XYZ file of C-alpha atoms in Angstrom:
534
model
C 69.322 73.494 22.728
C 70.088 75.499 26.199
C 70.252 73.389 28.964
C 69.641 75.154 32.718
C 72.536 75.723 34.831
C 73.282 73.303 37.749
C 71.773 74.610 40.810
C 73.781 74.274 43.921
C 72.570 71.385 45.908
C 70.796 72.781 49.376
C 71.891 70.489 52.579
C 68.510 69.348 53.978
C 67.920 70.501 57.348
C 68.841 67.847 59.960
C 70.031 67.399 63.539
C 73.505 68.436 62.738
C 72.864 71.995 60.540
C 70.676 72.869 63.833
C 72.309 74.706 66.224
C 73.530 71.844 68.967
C 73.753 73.002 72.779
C 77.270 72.625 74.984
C 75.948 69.212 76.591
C 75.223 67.895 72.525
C 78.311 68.697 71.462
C 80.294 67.116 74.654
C 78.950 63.862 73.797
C 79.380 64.058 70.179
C 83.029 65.131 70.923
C 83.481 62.215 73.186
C 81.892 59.529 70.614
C 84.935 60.942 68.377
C 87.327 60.629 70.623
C 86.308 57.052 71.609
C 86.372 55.959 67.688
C 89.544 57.610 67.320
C 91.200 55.525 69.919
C 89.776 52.136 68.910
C 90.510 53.086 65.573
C 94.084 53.447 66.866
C 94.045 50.272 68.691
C 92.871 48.233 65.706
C 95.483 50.325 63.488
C 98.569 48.895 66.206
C 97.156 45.768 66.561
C 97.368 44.998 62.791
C 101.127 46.970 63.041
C 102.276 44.426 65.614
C 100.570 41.599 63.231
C 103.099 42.663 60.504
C 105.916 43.131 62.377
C 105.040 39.436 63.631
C 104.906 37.831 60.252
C 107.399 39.642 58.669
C 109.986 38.631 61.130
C 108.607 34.950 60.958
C 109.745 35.514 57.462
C 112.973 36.732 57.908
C 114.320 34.737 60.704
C 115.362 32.085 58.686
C 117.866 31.071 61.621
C 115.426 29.720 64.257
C 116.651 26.305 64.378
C 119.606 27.812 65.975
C 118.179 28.912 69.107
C 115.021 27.926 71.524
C 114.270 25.560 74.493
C 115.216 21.914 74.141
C 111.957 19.653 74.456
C 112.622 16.468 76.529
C 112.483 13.910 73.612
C 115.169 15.654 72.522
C 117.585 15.226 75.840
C 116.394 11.722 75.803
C 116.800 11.318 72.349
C 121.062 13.170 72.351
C 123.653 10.690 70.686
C 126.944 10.048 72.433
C 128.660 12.171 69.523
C 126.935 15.245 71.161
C 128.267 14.493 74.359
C 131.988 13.780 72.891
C 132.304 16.853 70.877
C 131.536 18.712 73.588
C 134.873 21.165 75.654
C 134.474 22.127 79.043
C 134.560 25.411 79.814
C 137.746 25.014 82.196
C 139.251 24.288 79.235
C 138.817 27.598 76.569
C 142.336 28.978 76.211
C 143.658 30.898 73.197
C 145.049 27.741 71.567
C 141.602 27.269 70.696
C 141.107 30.746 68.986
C 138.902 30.453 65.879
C 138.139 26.934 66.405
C 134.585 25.969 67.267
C 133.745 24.741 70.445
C 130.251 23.133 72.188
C 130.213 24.157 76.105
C 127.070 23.357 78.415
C 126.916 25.265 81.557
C 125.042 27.610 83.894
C 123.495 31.047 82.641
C 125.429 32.759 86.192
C 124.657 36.336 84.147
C 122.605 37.709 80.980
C 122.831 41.492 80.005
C 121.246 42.673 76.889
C 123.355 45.898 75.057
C 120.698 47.280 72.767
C 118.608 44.873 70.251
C 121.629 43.269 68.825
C 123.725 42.363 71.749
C 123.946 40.139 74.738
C 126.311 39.179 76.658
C 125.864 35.442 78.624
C 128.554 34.614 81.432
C 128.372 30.317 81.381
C 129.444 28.677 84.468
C 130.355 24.981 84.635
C 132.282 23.143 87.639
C 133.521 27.052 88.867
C 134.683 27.907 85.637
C 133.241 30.786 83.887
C 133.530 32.069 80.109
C 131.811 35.218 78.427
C 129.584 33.840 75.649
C 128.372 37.289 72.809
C 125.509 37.001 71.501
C 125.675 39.780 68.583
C 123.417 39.860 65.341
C 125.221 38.679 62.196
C 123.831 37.869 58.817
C 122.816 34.434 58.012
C 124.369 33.398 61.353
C 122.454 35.539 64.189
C 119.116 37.061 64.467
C 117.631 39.943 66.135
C 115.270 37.419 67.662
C 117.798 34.830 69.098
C 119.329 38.155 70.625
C 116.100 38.685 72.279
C 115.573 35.159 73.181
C 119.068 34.954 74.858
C 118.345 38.571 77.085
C 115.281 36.319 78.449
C 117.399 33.414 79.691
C 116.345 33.167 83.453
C 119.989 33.076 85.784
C 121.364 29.984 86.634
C 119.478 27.973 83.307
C 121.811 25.371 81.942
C 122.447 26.024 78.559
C 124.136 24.304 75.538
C 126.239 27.265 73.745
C 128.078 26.075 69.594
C 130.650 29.021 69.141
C 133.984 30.368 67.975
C 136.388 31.151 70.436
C 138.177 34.619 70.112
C 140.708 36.389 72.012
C 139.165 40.221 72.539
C 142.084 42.614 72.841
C 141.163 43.428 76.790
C 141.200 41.109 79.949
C 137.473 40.223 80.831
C 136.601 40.960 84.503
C 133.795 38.967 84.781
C 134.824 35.581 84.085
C 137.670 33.044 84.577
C 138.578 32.206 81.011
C 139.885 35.069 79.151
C 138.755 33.858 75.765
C 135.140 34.670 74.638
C 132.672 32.808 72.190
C 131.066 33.901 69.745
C 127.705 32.480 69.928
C 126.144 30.960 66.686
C 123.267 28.377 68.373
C 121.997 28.402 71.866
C 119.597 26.496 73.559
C 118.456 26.210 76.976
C 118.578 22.471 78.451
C 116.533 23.427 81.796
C 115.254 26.858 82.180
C 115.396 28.098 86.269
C 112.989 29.473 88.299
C 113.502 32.861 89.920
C 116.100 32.604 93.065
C 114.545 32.103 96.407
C 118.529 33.836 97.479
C 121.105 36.290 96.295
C 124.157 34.328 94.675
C 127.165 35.346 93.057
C 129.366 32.897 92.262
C 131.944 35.497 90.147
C 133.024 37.688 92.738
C 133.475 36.445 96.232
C 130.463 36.238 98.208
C 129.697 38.902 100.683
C 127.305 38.513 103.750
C 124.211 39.810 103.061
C 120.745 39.876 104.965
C 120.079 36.306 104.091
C 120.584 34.541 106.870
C 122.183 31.224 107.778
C 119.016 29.118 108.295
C 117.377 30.879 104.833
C 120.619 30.060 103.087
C 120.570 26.304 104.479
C 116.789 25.938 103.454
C 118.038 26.625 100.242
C 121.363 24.559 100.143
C 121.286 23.356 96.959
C 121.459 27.090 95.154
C 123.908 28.032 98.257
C 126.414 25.573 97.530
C 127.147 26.635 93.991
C 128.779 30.083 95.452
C 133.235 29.414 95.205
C 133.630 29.652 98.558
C 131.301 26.366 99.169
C 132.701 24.265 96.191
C 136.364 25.162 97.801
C 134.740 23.744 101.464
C 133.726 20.426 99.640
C 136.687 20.128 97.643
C 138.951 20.961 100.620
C 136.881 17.832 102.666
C 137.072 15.828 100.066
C 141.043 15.880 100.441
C 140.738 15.167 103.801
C 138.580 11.915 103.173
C 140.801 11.175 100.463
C 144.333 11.313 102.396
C 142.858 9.901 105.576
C 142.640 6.614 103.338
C 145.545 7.095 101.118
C 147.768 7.339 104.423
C 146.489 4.871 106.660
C 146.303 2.217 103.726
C 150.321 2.893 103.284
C 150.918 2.207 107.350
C 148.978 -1.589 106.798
C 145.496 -0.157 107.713
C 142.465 -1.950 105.853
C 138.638 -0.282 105.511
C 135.918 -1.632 107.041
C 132.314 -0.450 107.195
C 130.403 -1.270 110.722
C 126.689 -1.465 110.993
C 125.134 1.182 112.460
C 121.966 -0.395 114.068
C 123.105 -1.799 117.460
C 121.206 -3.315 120.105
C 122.763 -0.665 122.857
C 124.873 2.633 123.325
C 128.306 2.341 122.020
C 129.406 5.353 123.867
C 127.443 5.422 126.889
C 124.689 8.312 128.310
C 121.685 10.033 126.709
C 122.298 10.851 123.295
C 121.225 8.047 121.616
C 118.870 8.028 118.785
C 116.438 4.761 119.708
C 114.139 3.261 117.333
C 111.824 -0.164 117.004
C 113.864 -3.021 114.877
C 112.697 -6.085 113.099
C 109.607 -7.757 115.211
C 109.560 -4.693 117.449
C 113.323 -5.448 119.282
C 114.501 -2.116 120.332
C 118.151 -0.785 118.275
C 119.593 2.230 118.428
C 121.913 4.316 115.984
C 125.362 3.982 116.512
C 126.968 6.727 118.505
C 130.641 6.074 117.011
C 131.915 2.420 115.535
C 133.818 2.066 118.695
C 132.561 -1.296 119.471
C 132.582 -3.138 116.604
C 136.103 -1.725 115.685
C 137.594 -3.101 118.510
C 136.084 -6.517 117.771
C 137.459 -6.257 114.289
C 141.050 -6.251 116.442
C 139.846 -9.093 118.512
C 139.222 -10.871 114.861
C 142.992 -9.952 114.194
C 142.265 -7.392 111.921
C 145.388 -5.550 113.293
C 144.695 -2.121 111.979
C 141.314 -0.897 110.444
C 140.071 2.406 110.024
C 135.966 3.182 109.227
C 134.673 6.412 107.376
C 130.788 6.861 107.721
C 128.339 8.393 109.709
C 127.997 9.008 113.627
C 124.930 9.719 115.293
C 124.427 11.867 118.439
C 120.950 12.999 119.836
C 122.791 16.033 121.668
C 120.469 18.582 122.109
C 123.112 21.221 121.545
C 122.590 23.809 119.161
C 126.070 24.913 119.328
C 128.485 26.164 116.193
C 130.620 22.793 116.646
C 128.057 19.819 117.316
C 125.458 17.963 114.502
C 123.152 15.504 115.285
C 124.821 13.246 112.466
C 128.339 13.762 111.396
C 130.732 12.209 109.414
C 133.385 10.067 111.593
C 137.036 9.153 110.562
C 137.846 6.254 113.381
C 140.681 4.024 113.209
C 141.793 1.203 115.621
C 145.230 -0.724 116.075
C 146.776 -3.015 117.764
C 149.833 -1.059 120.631
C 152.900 -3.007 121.218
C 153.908 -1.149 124.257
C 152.060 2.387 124.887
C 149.371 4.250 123.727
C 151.869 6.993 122.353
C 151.762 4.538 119.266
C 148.364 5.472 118.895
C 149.401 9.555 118.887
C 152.337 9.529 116.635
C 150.041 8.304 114.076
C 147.839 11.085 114.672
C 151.053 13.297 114.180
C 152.021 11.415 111.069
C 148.767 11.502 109.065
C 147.745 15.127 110.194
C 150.905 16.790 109.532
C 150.886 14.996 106.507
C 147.081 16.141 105.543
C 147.967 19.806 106.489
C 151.301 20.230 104.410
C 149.080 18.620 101.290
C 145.915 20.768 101.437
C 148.298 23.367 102.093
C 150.175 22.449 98.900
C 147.593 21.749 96.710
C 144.166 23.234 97.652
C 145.462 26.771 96.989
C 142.665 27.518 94.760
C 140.120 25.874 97.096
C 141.719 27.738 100.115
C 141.778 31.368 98.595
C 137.879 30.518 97.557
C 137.356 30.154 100.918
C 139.352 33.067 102.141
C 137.869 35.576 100.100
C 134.589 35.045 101.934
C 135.344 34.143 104.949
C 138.400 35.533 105.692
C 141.264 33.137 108.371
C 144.642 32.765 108.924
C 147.037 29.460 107.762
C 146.517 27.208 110.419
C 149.786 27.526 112.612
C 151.822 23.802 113.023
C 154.657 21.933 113.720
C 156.513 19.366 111.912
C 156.554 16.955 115.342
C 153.219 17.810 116.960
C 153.221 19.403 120.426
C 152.467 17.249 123.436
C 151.467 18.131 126.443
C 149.527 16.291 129.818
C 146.578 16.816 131.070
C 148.411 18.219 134.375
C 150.421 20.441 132.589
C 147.453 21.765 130.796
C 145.769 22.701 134.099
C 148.550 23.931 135.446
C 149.162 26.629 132.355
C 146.186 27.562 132.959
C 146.103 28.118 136.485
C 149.112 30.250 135.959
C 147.334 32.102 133.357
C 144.771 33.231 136.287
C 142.063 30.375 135.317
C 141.210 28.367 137.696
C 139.913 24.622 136.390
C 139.202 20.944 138.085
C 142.119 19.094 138.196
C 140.043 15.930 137.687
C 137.292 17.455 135.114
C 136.717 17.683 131.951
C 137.491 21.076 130.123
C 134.824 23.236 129.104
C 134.571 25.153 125.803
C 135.899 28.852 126.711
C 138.559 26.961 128.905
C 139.646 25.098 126.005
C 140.205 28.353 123.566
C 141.791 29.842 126.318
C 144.462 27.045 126.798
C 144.595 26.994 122.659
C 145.777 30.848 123.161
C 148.411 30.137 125.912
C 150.143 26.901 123.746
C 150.181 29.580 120.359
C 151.515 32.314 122.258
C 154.298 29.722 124.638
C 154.668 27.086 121.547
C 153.633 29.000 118.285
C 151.402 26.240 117.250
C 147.716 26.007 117.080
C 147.737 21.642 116.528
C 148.775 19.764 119.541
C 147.694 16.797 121.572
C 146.772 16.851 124.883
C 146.890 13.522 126.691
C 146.534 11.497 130.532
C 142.874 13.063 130.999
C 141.027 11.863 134.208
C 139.291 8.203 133.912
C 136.108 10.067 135.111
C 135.978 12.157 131.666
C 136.241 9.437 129.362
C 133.957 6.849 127.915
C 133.736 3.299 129.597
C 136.314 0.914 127.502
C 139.087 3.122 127.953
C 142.253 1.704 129.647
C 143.426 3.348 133.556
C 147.050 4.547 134.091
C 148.869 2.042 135.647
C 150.540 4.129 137.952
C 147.440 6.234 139.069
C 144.060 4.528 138.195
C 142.464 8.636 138.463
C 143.685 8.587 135.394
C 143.710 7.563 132.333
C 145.633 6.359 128.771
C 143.675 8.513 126.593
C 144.183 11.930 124.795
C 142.477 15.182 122.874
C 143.830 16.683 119.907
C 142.883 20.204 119.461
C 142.789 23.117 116.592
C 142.871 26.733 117.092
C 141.715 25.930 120.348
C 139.039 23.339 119.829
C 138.809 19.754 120.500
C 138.774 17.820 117.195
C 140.066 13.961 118.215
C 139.676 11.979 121.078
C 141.680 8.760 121.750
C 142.740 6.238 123.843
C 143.795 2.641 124.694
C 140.988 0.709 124.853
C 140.484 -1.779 128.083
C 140.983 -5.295 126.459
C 140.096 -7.716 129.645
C 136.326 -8.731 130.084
C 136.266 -8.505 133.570
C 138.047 -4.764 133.716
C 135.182 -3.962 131.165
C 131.887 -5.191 133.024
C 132.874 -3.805 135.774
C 133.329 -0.503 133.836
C 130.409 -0.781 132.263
C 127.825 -1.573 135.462
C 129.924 2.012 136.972
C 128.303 4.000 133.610
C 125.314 2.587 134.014
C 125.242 0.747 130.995
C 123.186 -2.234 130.591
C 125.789 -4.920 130.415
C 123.359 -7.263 128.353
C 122.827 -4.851 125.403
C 126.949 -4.923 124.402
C 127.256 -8.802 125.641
C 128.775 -10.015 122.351
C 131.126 -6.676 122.402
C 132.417 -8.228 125.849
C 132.006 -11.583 124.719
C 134.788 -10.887 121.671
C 137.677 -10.580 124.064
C 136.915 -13.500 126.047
C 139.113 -15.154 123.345
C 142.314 -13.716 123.258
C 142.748 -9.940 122.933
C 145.591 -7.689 122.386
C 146.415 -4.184 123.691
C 144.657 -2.231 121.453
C 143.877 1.973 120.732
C 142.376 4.144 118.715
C 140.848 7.483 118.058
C 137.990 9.083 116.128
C 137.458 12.349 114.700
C 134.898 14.706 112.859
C 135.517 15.020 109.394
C 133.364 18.156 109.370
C 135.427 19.404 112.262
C 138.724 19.491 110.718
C 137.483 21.467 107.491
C 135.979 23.986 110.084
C 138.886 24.497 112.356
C 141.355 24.272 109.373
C 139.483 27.090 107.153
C 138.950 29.344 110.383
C 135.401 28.733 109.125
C 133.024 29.873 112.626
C 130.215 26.998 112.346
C 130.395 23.475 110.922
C 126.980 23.973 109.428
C 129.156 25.347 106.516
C 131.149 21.928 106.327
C 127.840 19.783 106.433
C 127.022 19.087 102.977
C 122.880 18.893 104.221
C 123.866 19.218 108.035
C 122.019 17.759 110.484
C 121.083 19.395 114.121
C 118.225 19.582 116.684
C 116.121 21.776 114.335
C 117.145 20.208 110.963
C 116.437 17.594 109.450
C 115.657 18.875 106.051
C 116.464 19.554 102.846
């Protein structure tokens, strides 16, 4: 039986066999186009989706890496804090061994997919931490997640330390560690300023007041930990030497009923049941009663308050006073060769032992040693004037020194004596506070001194008056109220013997000792007419 042969099928005449004009086939050439990149989108979407799941899959190492949660932190045994080695500590005796560090993320550069490189910072110490795929011991993705640290994050870092075969630039310790977990403890914000706390801090545009609003982040740079280390010396051998010449501590309040020091710049406030107080201007009263109590030598560390309205690089509103006060057998001199004792003594120590601290300092803000002698020069008052008179600067024989005159009489003595520490002593009674003691042989003047560094006034002393009467009538010539420091008056009523002292600015010294050029860089949070935050 024949069967017919297939026809060929005939396409049915539609919208799409009929001719289509330029506008029709624009559109239909844009609806293609349009499905052809969704189509694309979906296709990359699902791509990424993979990818995503199939590295789930894989990293099999993600407990080794991520953020810490706080139940966690509050949750660490002490055995995580013991095995832990600070980073000051990574030499090569600890090659191959594994170490725990915690510190700051100062730097994170990602080389390629499989490497980064984390610089960790802890107490000015810095060690270069790799971060560099290896199997079953470091993904791809705790690569990636270390390249997204934030700076400045403190991390916890479990590592070997190795000794590469070339010196590392960019950190302290010239060991590495080979990273096998990180996490990050506290992840930081972005930085509000520029820091660098590897290489030694240059100026840049941020200024000092945008620096100071951010003083926490400012004070991690080297040159700043060497200032506070440096004044912490100085606190510390203040006490350590005046404890070995019989000196005890003692800590005076610093609400009084009236000025300690005499004029304006007082800081006055409502007490208890609305009595009016002030802050204490300097512990000069209550130090001297101390004597009267036969304390016989006491020094005070602790804060000074002065509403000066003097935005100047050398004065704060609130400071940080080193006072002491002694009983004299015979002059005030006694007083001033214990100021040449301990600060000869503090000078050849920092000198000896802050080298690292001083360099710090040096490499951003650049000074000279501080220039010295073994006895401290002393000169008076008079003779003072009278170098500079013959220097061609002409000064009041009974005033006070100002600023400019005082650096220019600091140049004279280094060029004529080679020192840049001496005292100068027998100022005018007019120039000095109320309670200290007139010359015998000329009551113009006065048994009181100034103690100076490259140029600038950093102590002032004197024998204090020690009879009542002397001290009223003192007193009533200031224009103090007599009534507000009656129990000050009252103490030597009983029995009082020759007494001086002196008191000085702990952030003073650091500044004139570094060469630093305002003590707003000694001040830890300083404290002047426009500041009185952070």
């Amino acid at each position: 039986m024949s069967h017919p042969e297939p026809q060929p099928a005939t396409e049915p005449e539609n919208e799409e066999s009929a001719p289509m004009s330029k506008k029709a086939a624009k559109k239909k050439a844009a609806k293609l186009e349009k499905l052809r990149r969704r189509q694309e989108r979906e296709a990359a979407t699902a791509a990424v989706r993979v990818d995503q799941y199939s590295a789930a899959l894989e990293d099999q190492l993600a407990a080794n890496y991520g953020d810490v949660s706080l139940i966690q932190i509050q949750s660490m045994k002490m055995v995580d804090v013991n095995l832990r080695t600070e980073v000051g500590a990574l030499t090569e005796a600890l090659k191959d061994q594994k170490v725990r560090i915690r510190g700051r993320a100062q730097t994170i550069r990602a080389v390629g997919e499989n490497l980064a490189f984390i610089v960790v910072r802890e107490k000015g110490f810095t060690v270069q931490c790799v971060v560099t795929v290896q199997p079953e011991m470091v993904s791809c993705q705790m690569v990636k997640y270390a390249s997204k640290l934030s700076r400045e994050s403190i991390v916890d870092v479990e590592g070997i330390v190795s000794k590469p075969d070339m010196a590392i630039a960019g950190a302290s310790q010239q060991v590495d560690v080979q990273v096998r977990k990180l996490y990050c403890i506290s992840r930081a914000a972005v930085l509000p300023i520029e820091i660098d706390a590897v290489r030694s801090e240059k100026p840049t545009e941020d200024g000092q007041n945008t620096r100071l609003n951010n003083r926490v982040l400012d004070l991690r740079t080297p040159a700043n930990r060497g200032i506070f280390r440096i004044q912490s010396q100085v606190g510390t051998i203040f006490r350590q030497f005046l404890l070995s010449e019989g000196f005890i501590e003692i800590h005076t309040p610093k609400l009084i009923a009236g000025s300690s020091e005499g004029g304006a710049s007082v800081f006055k406030l409502d007490y208890v049941k609305g009595q009016p107080a002030c802050l204490a201007q300097s512990p000069q009263l209550h130090k001297q009663m101390s004597i009267c109590a036969d304390f016989g030598r006491v020094f005070e560390v602790g804060s000074v308050f002065r509403a000066e309205n003097s935005d100047t690089h050398r004065h704060l509103c609130e400071f940080t006073g080193l006072d002491i006060e002694m009983e004299i057998e015979w002059s005030y001199f006694e007083v001033m060769d214990i100021v040449n004792r301990l600060f000869v003594n503090m000078f050849d120590y920092l000198n000896k032992n802050c080298e690292k601290e001083l360099e710090a300092v040096r490499r951003q803000y650049p000074f000279e040693p501080l220039k010295y002698l073994p006895e401290t020069l002393r000169l008076t008052f008079a003779e003072g004037v009278q170098m500079l008179k013959d220097a061609g600067v002409e000064v009041d024989p009974m005033g006070d020194l100002d600023t400019k005159t005082e650096r220019k009489l600091g140049q004279i003595v280094l060029e004529k004596y080679g020192t840049e520490f001496y005292i100068l002593h027998h100022y005018p009674l007019a120039v000095r506070p109320f309670y200290t003691m007139p010359c015998d042989d000329n009551p113009e003047y006065s048994n009181s001194f100034d103690v100076f560094i490259r140029g600038e006034e950093i102590i002032s002393g004197a024998q204090r008056i020690h009879v009542p009467e002397l001290l009223v009538e003192r007193a009533e010539a200031r224009g103090i109220e007599v009534e507000t420091i009656s129990t000050y008056i009252d103490s030597f009523r009983y029995g009082a013997p020759p007494h001086g002292g002196f008191g000085v600015g702990l952030e003073r010294v650091v500044m004139l000792f570094c060469g630093l050029n305002n003590i707003r860089k000694t001040s830890l949070f300083p404290r002047d007419p426009d500041r009185l935050a952070p």
